[in-house]
mmCIF file of C-alpha atoms and ligand atoms in Angstrom:
data_model
loop_
_atom_site.group_PDB
_atom_site.id
_atom_site.type_symbol
_atom_site.label_atom_id
_atom_site.label_comp_id
_atom_site.label_asym_id
_atom_site.label_seq_id
_atom_site.Cartn_x
_atom_site.Cartn_y
_atom_site.Cartn_z
ATOM 1 C CA UNK A 230 -19.091 -73.870 -33.255
ATOM 2 C CA UNK A 231 -20.878 -70.826 -31.645
ATOM 3 C CA UNK A 232 -20.296 -67.119 -31.462
ATOM 4 C CA UNK A 233 -19.294 -67.142 -27.845
ATOM 5 C CA UNK A 234 -16.326 -69.511 -28.597
ATOM 6 C CA UNK A 235 -15.207 -67.669 -31.452
ATOM 7 C CA UNK A 236 -15.079 -64.467 -29.587
ATOM 8 C CA UNK A 237 -13.302 -66.202 -26.645
ATOM 9 C CA UNK A 238 -10.796 -67.594 -29.068
ATOM 10 C CA UNK A 239 -10.033 -64.126 -30.528
ATOM 11 C CA UNK A 240 -9.508 -62.459 -26.969
ATOM 12 C CA UNK A 241 -7.095 -65.424 -26.089
ATOM 13 C CA UNK A 242 -5.352 -64.921 -29.365
ATOM 14 C CA UNK A 243 -4.842 -61.196 -29.136
ATOM 15 C CA UNK A 244 -3.811 -60.963 -25.606
ATOM 16 C CA UNK A 245 -2.038 -64.422 -25.687
ATOM 17 C CA UNK A 246 -3.004 -64.908 -22.162
ATOM 18 C CA UNK A 247 -5.874 -66.631 -20.209
ATOM 19 C CA UNK A 248 -5.853 -64.125 -17.558
ATOM 20 C CA UNK A 249 -5.683 -61.172 -19.830
ATOM 21 C CA UNK A 250 -8.587 -62.333 -21.809
ATOM 22 C CA UNK A 251 -10.746 -62.983 -18.915
ATOM 23 C CA UNK A 252 -10.064 -59.392 -17.632
ATOM 24 C CA UNK A 253 -11.080 -57.821 -21.083
ATOM 25 C CA UNK A 254 -14.287 -60.045 -21.711
ATOM 26 C CA UNK A 255 -15.427 -60.349 -18.230
ATOM 27 C CA UNK A 256 -15.566 -64.358 -18.704
ATOM 28 C CA UNK A 257 -13.853 -66.345 -16.002
ATOM 29 C CA UNK A 258 -10.461 -68.057 -16.984
ATOM 30 C CA UNK A 259 -12.019 -71.650 -16.281
ATOM 31 C CA UNK A 260 -15.063 -70.401 -18.665
ATOM 32 C CA UNK A 261 -12.469 -69.220 -21.307
ATOM 33 C CA UNK A 262 -10.441 -72.231 -21.290
ATOM 34 C CA UNK A 263 -13.574 -74.675 -21.680
ATOM 35 C CA UNK A 264 -15.057 -72.620 -24.794
ATOM 36 C CA UNK A 265 -11.437 -72.644 -26.270
ATOM 37 C CA UNK A 266 -11.547 -76.516 -25.680
ATOM 38 C CA UNK A 267 -14.831 -76.955 -27.075
ATOM 39 C CA UNK A 268 -14.054 -75.001 -30.129
ATOM 40 C CA UNK A 269 -10.848 -76.948 -30.692
ATOM 41 C CA UNK A 270 -12.718 -80.159 -30.238
ATOM 42 C CA UNK A 271 -15.495 -79.364 -32.540
ATOM 43 C CA UNK A 272 -12.839 -78.695 -35.343
ATOM 44 C CA UNK A 273 -10.624 -81.302 -34.329
ATOM 45 C CA UNK A 274 -7.871 -78.861 -34.667
ATOM 46 C CA UNK A 275 -5.345 -77.340 -32.069
ATOM 47 C CA UNK A 276 -5.397 -73.734 -32.369
ATOM 48 C CA UNK A 277 -3.496 -72.437 -29.185
ATOM 49 C CA UNK A 278 -0.014 -73.887 -28.106
ATOM 50 C CA UNK A 279 -0.673 -73.920 -24.235
ATOM 51 C CA UNK A 280 2.768 -74.749 -23.390
ATOM 52 C CA UNK A 281 4.474 -71.350 -24.478
ATOM 53 C CA UNK A 282 4.443 -68.359 -22.221
ATOM 54 C CA UNK A 283 2.967 -66.014 -23.477
ATOM 55 C CA UNK A 284 0.707 -68.330 -25.345
ATOM 56 C CA UNK A 285 1.090 -69.027 -28.970
ATOM 57 C CA UNK A 286 -1.185 -69.632 -31.770
ATOM 58 C CA UNK A 287 -0.245 -73.013 -33.728
ATOM 59 C CA UNK A 288 -0.184 -72.243 -37.741
ATOM 60 C CA UNK A 289 -3.535 -73.570 -38.005
ATOM 61 C CA UNK A 290 -4.644 -71.135 -35.366
ATOM 62 C CA UNK A 291 -2.887 -67.946 -36.842
ATOM 63 C CA UNK A 292 -4.941 -68.810 -40.314
ATOM 64 C CA UNK A 293 -8.205 -69.166 -38.472
ATOM 65 C CA UNK A 294 -7.382 -66.105 -36.169
ATOM 66 C CA UNK A 295 -6.977 -64.176 -39.445
ATOM 67 C CA UNK A 296 -10.371 -65.347 -41.047
ATOM 68 C CA UNK A 297 -12.473 -65.123 -38.000
ATOM 69 C CA UNK A 298 -10.998 -61.717 -36.915
ATOM 70 C CA UNK A 299 -12.248 -60.301 -40.623
ATOM 71 C CA UNK A 300 -15.725 -62.303 -40.369
ATOM 72 C CA UNK A 301 -16.405 -60.945 -36.770
ATOM 73 C CA UNK A 302 -15.465 -57.119 -37.719
ATOM 74 C CA UNK A 303 -17.860 -57.718 -40.761
ATOM 75 C CA UNK A 304 -20.592 -59.045 -38.417
ATOM 76 C CA UNK A 305 -20.212 -55.881 -36.160
ATOM 77 C CA UNK A 306 -20.292 -53.636 -39.116
ATOM 78 C CA UNK A 307 -23.712 -55.286 -40.421
ATOM 79 C CA UNK A 308 -25.298 -55.028 -36.653
ATOM 80 C CA UNK A 309 -24.508 -51.442 -36.841
ATOM 81 C CA UNK A 310 -25.684 -50.939 -40.263
ATOM 82 C CA UNK A 311 -28.794 -52.665 -39.507
ATOM 83 C CA UNK A 312 -29.375 -50.619 -36.287
ATOM 84 C CA UNK A 313 -28.765 -47.436 -38.132
ATOM 85 C CA UNK A 314 -31.565 -48.495 -40.906
ATOM 86 C CA UNK A 315 -34.144 -48.988 -38.241
ATOM 87 C CA UNK A 316 -33.229 -45.759 -36.853
ATOM 88 C CA UNK A 317 -31.307 -43.460 -39.006
ATOM 89 C CA UNK A 318 -29.492 -40.434 -37.407
ATOM 90 C CA UNK A 319 -30.731 -37.150 -37.845
ATOM 91 C CA UNK A 320 -27.243 -35.461 -37.825
ATOM 92 C CA UNK A 321 -24.578 -35.672 -40.721
ATOM 93 C CA UNK A 322 -21.341 -37.170 -39.191
ATOM 94 C CA UNK A 323 -18.369 -35.973 -41.553
ATOM 95 C CA UNK A 324 -15.012 -37.591 -41.469
ATOM 96 C CA UNK A 325 -11.969 -35.378 -43.042
ATOM 97 C CA UNK A 326 -8.305 -35.846 -43.620
ATOM 98 C CA UNK A 327 -6.623 -32.377 -42.193
ATOM 99 C CA UNK A 328 -5.289 -31.390 -45.723
ATOM 100 C CA UNK A 329 -8.908 -30.764 -47.088
ATOM 101 C CA UNK A 330 -9.622 -28.522 -43.983
ATOM 102 C CA UNK A 331 -7.210 -26.219 -45.431
ATOM 103 C CA UNK A 332 -9.175 -26.226 -48.842
ATOM 104 C CA UNK A 333 -12.771 -25.842 -49.641
ATOM 105 C CA UNK A 334 -14.020 -27.765 -46.514
ATOM 106 C CA UNK A 335 -15.146 -24.819 -44.307
ATOM 107 C CA UNK A 336 -17.114 -23.188 -47.140
ATOM 108 C CA UNK A 337 -18.746 -26.467 -48.155
ATOM 109 C CA UNK A 338 -19.918 -27.031 -44.747
ATOM 110 C CA UNK A 339 -21.159 -23.473 -44.456
ATOM 111 C CA UNK A 340 -23.115 -23.641 -47.677
ATOM 112 C CA UNK A 341 -24.459 -27.161 -46.685
ATOM 113 C CA UNK A 342 -25.480 -25.754 -43.111
ATOM 114 C CA UNK A 343 -27.141 -22.762 -44.841
ATOM 115 C CA UNK A 344 -29.257 -24.930 -47.381
ATOM 116 C CA UNK A 345 -29.965 -27.701 -44.477
ATOM 117 C CA UNK A 346 -30.594 -25.664 -41.341
ATOM 118 C CA UNK A 347 -32.361 -28.805 -39.883
ATOM 119 C CA UNK A 348 -29.298 -30.915 -40.082
ATOM 120 C CA UNK A 349 -26.797 -31.157 -37.251
ATOM 121 C CA UNK A 350 -23.400 -31.464 -38.783
ATOM 122 C CA UNK A 351 -20.485 -33.173 -36.682
ATOM 123 C CA UNK A 352 -16.959 -32.997 -38.125
ATOM 124 C CA UNK A 353 -14.413 -35.450 -37.403
ATOM 125 C CA UNK A 354 -10.557 -35.345 -37.999
ATOM 126 C CA UNK A 355 -9.621 -39.049 -38.992
ATOM 127 C CA UNK A 356 -7.033 -40.477 -41.565
ATOM 128 C CA UNK A 357 -8.281 -41.862 -44.953
ATOM 129 C CA UNK A 358 -7.603 -45.549 -43.696
ATOM 130 C CA UNK A 359 -9.476 -45.210 -40.414
ATOM 131 C CA UNK A 360 -12.346 -43.470 -42.158
ATOM 132 C CA UNK A 361 -13.072 -46.830 -43.780
ATOM 133 C CA UNK A 362 -13.507 -48.571 -40.175
ATOM 134 C CA UNK A 363 -15.353 -45.437 -39.016
ATOM 135 C CA UNK A 364 -18.052 -45.550 -41.820
ATOM 136 C CA UNK A 365 -18.488 -49.329 -41.178
ATOM 137 C CA UNK A 366 -18.723 -48.795 -37.378
ATOM 138 C CA UNK A 367 -21.304 -46.037 -37.854
ATOM 139 C CA UNK A 368 -18.978 -43.249 -36.232
ATOM 140 C CA UNK A 369 -19.286 -41.001 -39.428
ATOM 141 C CA UNK A 370 -21.783 -41.069 -42.170
ATOM 142 C CA UNK A 371 -19.286 -39.855 -45.195
ATOM 143 C CA UNK A 372 -15.762 -39.222 -45.303
ATOM 144 C CA UNK A 373 -13.423 -36.882 -47.466
ATOM 145 C CA UNK A 374 -10.088 -38.419 -48.193
ATOM 146 C CA UNK A 375 -7.283 -38.333 -50.563
ATOM 147 C CA UNK A 376 -7.240 -42.155 -51.565
ATOM 148 C CA UNK A 377 -9.582 -44.519 -53.417
ATOM 149 C CA UNK A 378 -10.279 -47.502 -51.294
ATOM 150 C CA UNK A 379 -10.847 -50.858 -52.649
ATOM 151 C CA UNK A 380 -13.063 -52.347 -50.047
ATOM 152 C CA UNK A 381 -16.251 -54.198 -50.769
ATOM 153 C CA UNK A 382 -18.382 -52.139 -48.271
ATOM 154 C CA UNK A 383 -17.231 -48.588 -49.588
ATOM 155 C CA UNK A 384 -18.178 -46.547 -52.290
ATOM 156 C CA UNK A 385 -16.616 -43.327 -53.401
ATOM 157 C CA UNK A 386 -16.925 -40.423 -55.644
ATOM 158 C CA UNK A 387 -13.760 -38.461 -57.201
ATOM 159 C CA UNK A 388 -14.520 -34.799 -56.597
ATOM 160 C CA UNK A 389 -11.699 -33.491 -58.394
ATOM 161 C CA UNK A 390 -7.885 -33.310 -58.646
ATOM 162 C CA UNK A 391 -5.920 -30.904 -56.938
ATOM 163 C CA UNK A 392 -2.381 -30.085 -58.118
ATOM 164 C CA UNK A 393 0.572 -30.480 -55.751
ATOM 165 C CA UNK A 394 2.954 -27.805 -55.196
ATOM 166 C CA UNK A 395 6.534 -28.094 -54.069
ATOM 167 C CA UNK A 396 7.011 -26.362 -50.658
ATOM 168 C CA UNK A 397 10.597 -25.343 -50.446
ATOM 169 C CA UNK A 398 12.539 -23.219 -47.611
ATOM 170 C CA UNK A 399 12.953 -19.601 -48.456
ATOM 171 C CA UNK A 400 16.835 -20.164 -48.814
ATOM 172 C CA UNK A 401 16.623 -23.142 -51.079
ATOM 173 C CA UNK A 402 18.432 -22.283 -54.402
ATOM 174 C CA UNK A 403 15.376 -23.404 -56.261
ATOM 175 C CA UNK A 404 13.120 -21.388 -54.021
ATOM 176 C CA UNK A 405 12.414 -18.745 -56.819
ATOM 177 C CA UNK A 406 12.006 -20.795 -59.802
ATOM 178 C CA UNK A 407 8.556 -20.509 -60.939
ATOM 179 C CA UNK A 408 7.817 -23.860 -63.019
ATOM 180 C CA UNK A 409 9.719 -26.552 -61.218
ATOM 181 C CA UNK A 410 10.803 -30.140 -62.680
ATOM 182 C CA UNK A 411 10.514 -33.232 -60.176
ATOM 183 C CA UNK A 412 14.186 -34.181 -61.600
ATOM 184 C CA UNK A 413 15.515 -31.079 -60.240
ATOM 185 C CA UNK A 414 14.297 -31.557 -56.587
ATOM 186 C CA UNK A 415 15.503 -35.355 -56.684
ATOM 187 C CA UNK A 416 18.823 -34.236 -54.824
ATOM 188 C CA UNK A 417 16.919 -32.351 -51.943
ATOM 189 C CA UNK A 418 15.792 -34.109 -48.983
ATOM 190 C CA UNK A 419 11.990 -35.015 -49.513
ATOM 191 C CA UNK A 420 10.059 -35.066 -46.459
ATOM 192 C CA UNK A 421 7.126 -37.778 -46.428
ATOM 193 C CA UNK A 422 4.235 -37.285 -44.352
ATOM 194 C CA UNK A 423 1.263 -39.790 -45.652
ATOM 195 C CA UNK A 424 0.334 -42.264 -43.084
ATOM 196 C CA UNK A 425 -1.423 -44.288 -45.932
ATOM 197 C CA UNK A 426 -0.017 -46.418 -48.781
ATOM 198 C CA UNK A 427 -1.543 -46.473 -52.044
ATOM 199 C CA UNK A 428 -4.238 -49.340 -52.324
ATOM 200 C CA UNK A 429 -3.575 -52.164 -54.589
ATOM 201 C CA UNK A 430 0.230 -51.891 -55.011
ATOM 202 C CA UNK A 431 2.821 -53.981 -53.887
ATOM 203 C CA UNK A 432 4.615 -53.353 -50.451
ATOM 204 C CA UNK A 433 7.745 -51.402 -50.586
ATOM 205 C CA UNK A 434 9.380 -51.902 -47.469
ATOM 206 C CA UNK A 435 12.671 -53.035 -48.945
ATOM 207 C CA UNK A 436 12.577 -49.931 -51.277
ATOM 208 C CA UNK A 437 11.996 -47.634 -48.401
ATOM 209 C CA UNK A 438 14.696 -49.387 -46.422
ATOM 210 C CA UNK A 439 16.974 -49.099 -49.120
ATOM 211 C CA UNK A 440 16.574 -45.074 -49.390
ATOM 212 C CA UNK A 441 17.829 -44.697 -45.810
ATOM 213 C CA UNK A 442 20.574 -42.191 -45.896
ATOM 214 C CA UNK A 443 23.320 -44.488 -44.475
ATOM 215 C CA UNK A 444 22.339 -47.349 -47.274
ATOM 216 C CA UNK A 445 22.424 -44.827 -49.761
ATOM 217 C CA UNK A 446 25.639 -43.040 -48.472
ATOM 218 C CA UNK A 447 27.581 -46.497 -48.783
ATOM 219 C CA UNK A 448 26.707 -46.884 -52.586
ATOM 220 C CA UNK A 449 27.024 -43.291 -53.472
ATOM 221 C CA UNK A 450 30.574 -42.150 -52.222
ATOM 222 C CA UNK A 451 30.893 -39.527 -54.880
ATOM 223 C CA UNK A 452 28.203 -36.872 -55.967
ATOM 224 C CA UNK A 453 25.060 -38.773 -55.738
ATOM 225 C CA UNK A 454 22.896 -38.585 -58.973
ATOM 226 C CA UNK A 455 19.119 -39.256 -58.904
ATOM 227 C CA UNK A 456 18.417 -43.186 -60.005
ATOM 228 C CA UNK A 457 15.745 -44.092 -62.411
ATOM 229 C CA UNK A 458 13.092 -46.200 -60.516
ATOM 230 C CA UNK A 459 12.745 -49.626 -62.030
ATOM 231 C CA UNK A 460 9.360 -50.951 -60.484
ATOM 232 C CA UNK A 461 6.842 -47.929 -60.321
ATOM 233 C CA UNK A 462 4.323 -50.624 -59.160
ATOM 234 C CA UNK A 463 6.398 -51.649 -55.924
ATOM 235 C CA UNK A 464 6.260 -47.759 -54.580
ATOM 236 C CA UNK A 465 3.179 -47.230 -52.307
ATOM 237 C CA UNK A 466 4.340 -44.279 -50.479
ATOM 238 C CA UNK A 467 2.441 -41.567 -52.401
ATOM 239 C CA UNK A 468 5.205 -38.711 -53.088
ATOM 240 C CA UNK A 469 7.600 -41.390 -53.789
ATOM 241 C CA UNK A 470 5.256 -43.126 -56.126
ATOM 242 C CA UNK A 471 4.698 -39.675 -57.922
ATOM 243 C CA UNK A 472 8.596 -39.302 -58.339
ATOM 244 C CA UNK A 473 8.669 -42.962 -59.572
ATOM 245 C CA UNK A 474 5.855 -42.464 -62.087
ATOM 246 C CA UNK A 475 8.687 -39.901 -63.789
ATOM 247 C CA UNK A 476 11.413 -42.513 -63.404
ATOM 248 C CA UNK A 477 12.956 -40.522 -60.393
ATOM 249 C CA UNK A 478 14.069 -41.699 -56.949
ATOM 250 C CA UNK A 479 14.820 -39.203 -54.437
ATOM 251 C CA UNK A 480 18.293 -39.287 -52.970
ATOM 252 C CA UNK A 481 17.214 -38.726 -49.379
ATOM 253 C CA UNK A 482 13.778 -38.994 -47.554
ATOM 254 C CA UNK A 483 12.620 -38.082 -44.056
ATOM 255 C CA UNK A 484 9.476 -39.766 -42.639
ATOM 256 C CA UNK A 485 7.338 -37.421 -40.368
ATOM 257 C CA UNK A 486 4.078 -37.935 -38.897
ATOM 258 C CA UNK A 487 1.820 -35.629 -40.484
ATOM 259 C CA UNK A 488 1.637 -32.678 -43.059
ATOM 260 C CA UNK A 489 1.937 -29.945 -40.384
ATOM 261 C CA UNK A 490 5.355 -31.414 -39.286
ATOM 262 C CA UNK A 491 6.448 -32.017 -42.625
ATOM 263 C CA UNK A 492 5.843 -28.010 -43.361
ATOM 264 C CA UNK A 493 7.525 -27.122 -40.115
ATOM 265 C CA UNK A 494 10.594 -29.097 -41.346
ATOM 266 C CA UNK A 495 10.603 -27.608 -44.633
ATOM 267 C CA UNK A 496 10.126 -24.093 -42.852
ATOM 268 C CA UNK A 497 13.288 -25.283 -40.714
ATOM 269 C CA UNK A 498 15.035 -25.643 -43.843
ATOM 270 C CA UNK A 499 15.400 -29.520 -43.391
ATOM 271 C CA UNK A 500 13.939 -30.563 -46.931
ATOM 272 C CA UNK A 501 11.403 -30.043 -49.233
ATOM 273 C CA UNK A 502 8.040 -31.604 -49.816
ATOM 274 C CA UNK A 503 5.053 -31.574 -52.104
ATOM 275 C CA UNK A 504 1.408 -30.344 -50.944
ATOM 276 C CA UNK A 505 -1.909 -29.864 -52.343
ATOM 277 C CA UNK A 506 -2.158 -26.430 -53.621
ATOM 278 C CA UNK A 507 -4.649 -25.262 -50.991
ATOM 279 C CA UNK A 508 -1.807 -25.712 -48.144
ATOM 280 C CA UNK A 509 0.196 -22.833 -49.967
ATOM 281 C CA UNK A 510 -1.166 -20.550 -47.191
ATOM 282 C CA UNK A 511 0.837 -22.109 -44.519
ATOM 283 C CA UNK A 512 4.103 -20.587 -43.002
ATOM 284 C CA UNK A 513 4.622 -18.145 -46.157
ATOM 285 C CA UNK A 514 7.238 -16.240 -44.393
ATOM 286 C CA UNK A 515 9.679 -19.223 -44.437
ATOM 287 C CA UNK A 516 8.204 -21.432 -47.146
ATOM 288 C CA UNK A 517 7.880 -20.785 -50.785
ATOM 289 C CA UNK A 518 5.418 -22.655 -52.777
ATOM 290 C CA UNK A 519 6.070 -23.378 -56.507
ATOM 291 C CA UNK A 520 4.085 -24.894 -59.329
ATOM 292 C CA UNK A 521 5.310 -27.942 -61.153
ATOM 293 C CA UNK A 522 5.608 -28.407 -64.789
ATOM 294 C CA UNK A 523 3.904 -31.867 -64.730
ATOM 295 C CA UNK A 524 0.222 -31.624 -65.052
ATOM 296 C CA UNK A 525 -0.376 -35.065 -63.717
ATOM 297 C CA UNK A 526 1.163 -34.299 -60.328
ATOM 298 C CA UNK A 527 -2.055 -34.175 -58.563
ATOM 299 C CA UNK A 528 -3.838 -35.075 -55.365
ATOM 300 C CA UNK A 529 -7.485 -36.282 -55.633
ATOM 301 C CA UNK A 530 -10.283 -35.559 -53.216
ATOM 302 C CA UNK A 531 -12.926 -38.272 -52.862
ATOM 303 C CA UNK A 532 -16.057 -38.352 -50.963
ATOM 304 C CA UNK A 533 -16.449 -42.073 -49.549
ATOM 305 C CA UNK A 534 -19.597 -43.676 -48.072
ATOM 306 C CA UNK A 535 -20.968 -47.154 -47.442
ATOM 307 C CA UNK A 536 -22.382 -49.051 -50.473
ATOM 308 C CA UNK A 537 -25.376 -50.148 -48.404
ATOM 309 C CA UNK A 538 -26.255 -47.163 -46.407
ATOM 310 C CA UNK A 539 -26.448 -43.898 -47.919
ATOM 311 C CA UNK A 540 -27.354 -41.135 -45.462
ATOM 312 C CA UNK A 541 -30.311 -39.234 -46.936
ATOM 313 C CA UNK A 542 -28.393 -35.757 -46.913
ATOM 314 C CA UNK A 543 -25.311 -37.040 -48.722
ATOM 315 C CA UNK A 544 -26.744 -35.777 -52.056
ATOM 316 C CA UNK A 545 -27.443 -32.264 -50.592
ATOM 317 C CA UNK A 546 -23.648 -32.261 -49.489
ATOM 318 C CA UNK A 547 -22.620 -32.951 -53.007
ATOM 319 C CA UNK A 548 -25.118 -30.272 -54.160
ATOM 320 C CA UNK A 549 -23.184 -27.775 -52.025
ATOM 321 C CA UNK A 550 -19.963 -28.883 -53.223
ATOM 322 C CA UNK A 551 -20.815 -28.572 -57.074
ATOM 323 C CA UNK A 552 -22.261 -25.159 -56.362
ATOM 324 C CA UNK A 553 -19.040 -24.122 -54.851
ATOM 325 C CA UNK A 554 -17.082 -25.604 -57.941
ATOM 326 C CA UNK A 555 -19.296 -23.807 -60.238
ATOM 327 C CA UNK A 556 -18.707 -20.295 -58.254
ATOM 328 C CA UNK A 557 -14.944 -20.985 -58.407
ATOM 329 C CA UNK A 558 -14.938 -22.162 -61.864
ATOM 330 C CA UNK A 559 -13.199 -25.428 -60.816
ATOM 331 C CA UNK A 560 -13.302 -28.364 -63.204
ATOM 332 C CA UNK A 561 -15.388 -31.173 -62.079
ATOM 333 C CA UNK A 562 -17.728 -34.193 -63.177
ATOM 334 C CA UNK A 563 -21.067 -34.209 -61.799
ATOM 335 C CA UNK A 564 -21.716 -37.549 -59.911
ATOM 336 C CA UNK A 565 -24.450 -39.033 -57.434
ATOM 337 C CA UNK A 566 -24.396 -41.723 -54.957
ATOM 338 C CA UNK A 567 -27.337 -44.197 -56.038
HETATM 339 C C1 LIG B 675 -12.211 -29.478 -52.150
HETATM 340 O O1 LIG B 675 -11.282 -29.072 -51.920
HETATM 341 O O2 LIG B 675 -12.448 -29.546 -53.642
HETATM 342 C C2 LIG B 675 -13.006 -30.151 -51.159
HETATM 343 C C3 LIG B 675 -12.592 -30.111 -49.775
HETATM 344 C C4 LIG B 675 -13.332 -30.660 -48.794
HETATM 345 C C5 LIG B 675 -14.831 -31.092 -49.127
HETATM 346 C C6 LIG B 675 -15.186 -30.923 -50.625
HETATM 347 C C7 LIG B 675 -14.314 -30.514 -51.369
#
């Protein structure tokens, strides 16, 4: 078994066609076919069912694809890291989720640049989940995100917890209530915008499907009442998880692609949402932002980096962040990557 055979198998498995795989890999169809045959002969296993169009993987082929794909991704990451170790980049490439841009990110970057004038900084707007791949491929050196990642390649520092505020349309009956309870919000349509599911929890597709308006309407012909969530651990959508932790399931939800769209819908009177406090400057003509009475309804901010490759400027970046926290009287616990 060799790398060429494995790469040929991955291309065929992903594209389900010898001709498409030949185009993408630049290897001729007969050569691809020969590489796959050699691999199958070496292993004494049929990986691809050639009689179907498009081609299909056998059960053994599906298992093998899963494992080998992960292995080749890891091999790519090791290659990139080794190259970077031999020639580290002078600049600092920083990934960030959009929500931190409305908070302290601009100030953090300005302070870091003042203190490290010789370092070129490149910023990249990238989701929490994609940051992990971007760190491994070397596209970014560090990432600011809102989720902890359980990945053997990644380490993270929890910078702080930011409180969630409820965003309500100005015309909402609760718009002027100063200290809100999650239970009182459960009858309003909750607009969900996270693209990431909480790590390490069970998939919730069944619960999400169960929460579609039509399914819910069938069961609640009279005045609907918020339900008590039975299995908190089965909820992986971050806002639903916060509600579930308080034993509440919102009656109606809508899912949108990002935070900006969610706030646009709130402004249009389509529902409510929860956002980190730094977002309270957005669309203030149409949206009322109110605090929640629950202290633990917060959104964490993490700084991620690779375990085996810490950019020499990362600890200077942390120094700039902590300096700003000190100036603003923000509670934090000082940490360093080692
Ligand atoms: C913060 O809001 O605490 C923060 C945002 C971006 C980078 C670092 C810190």
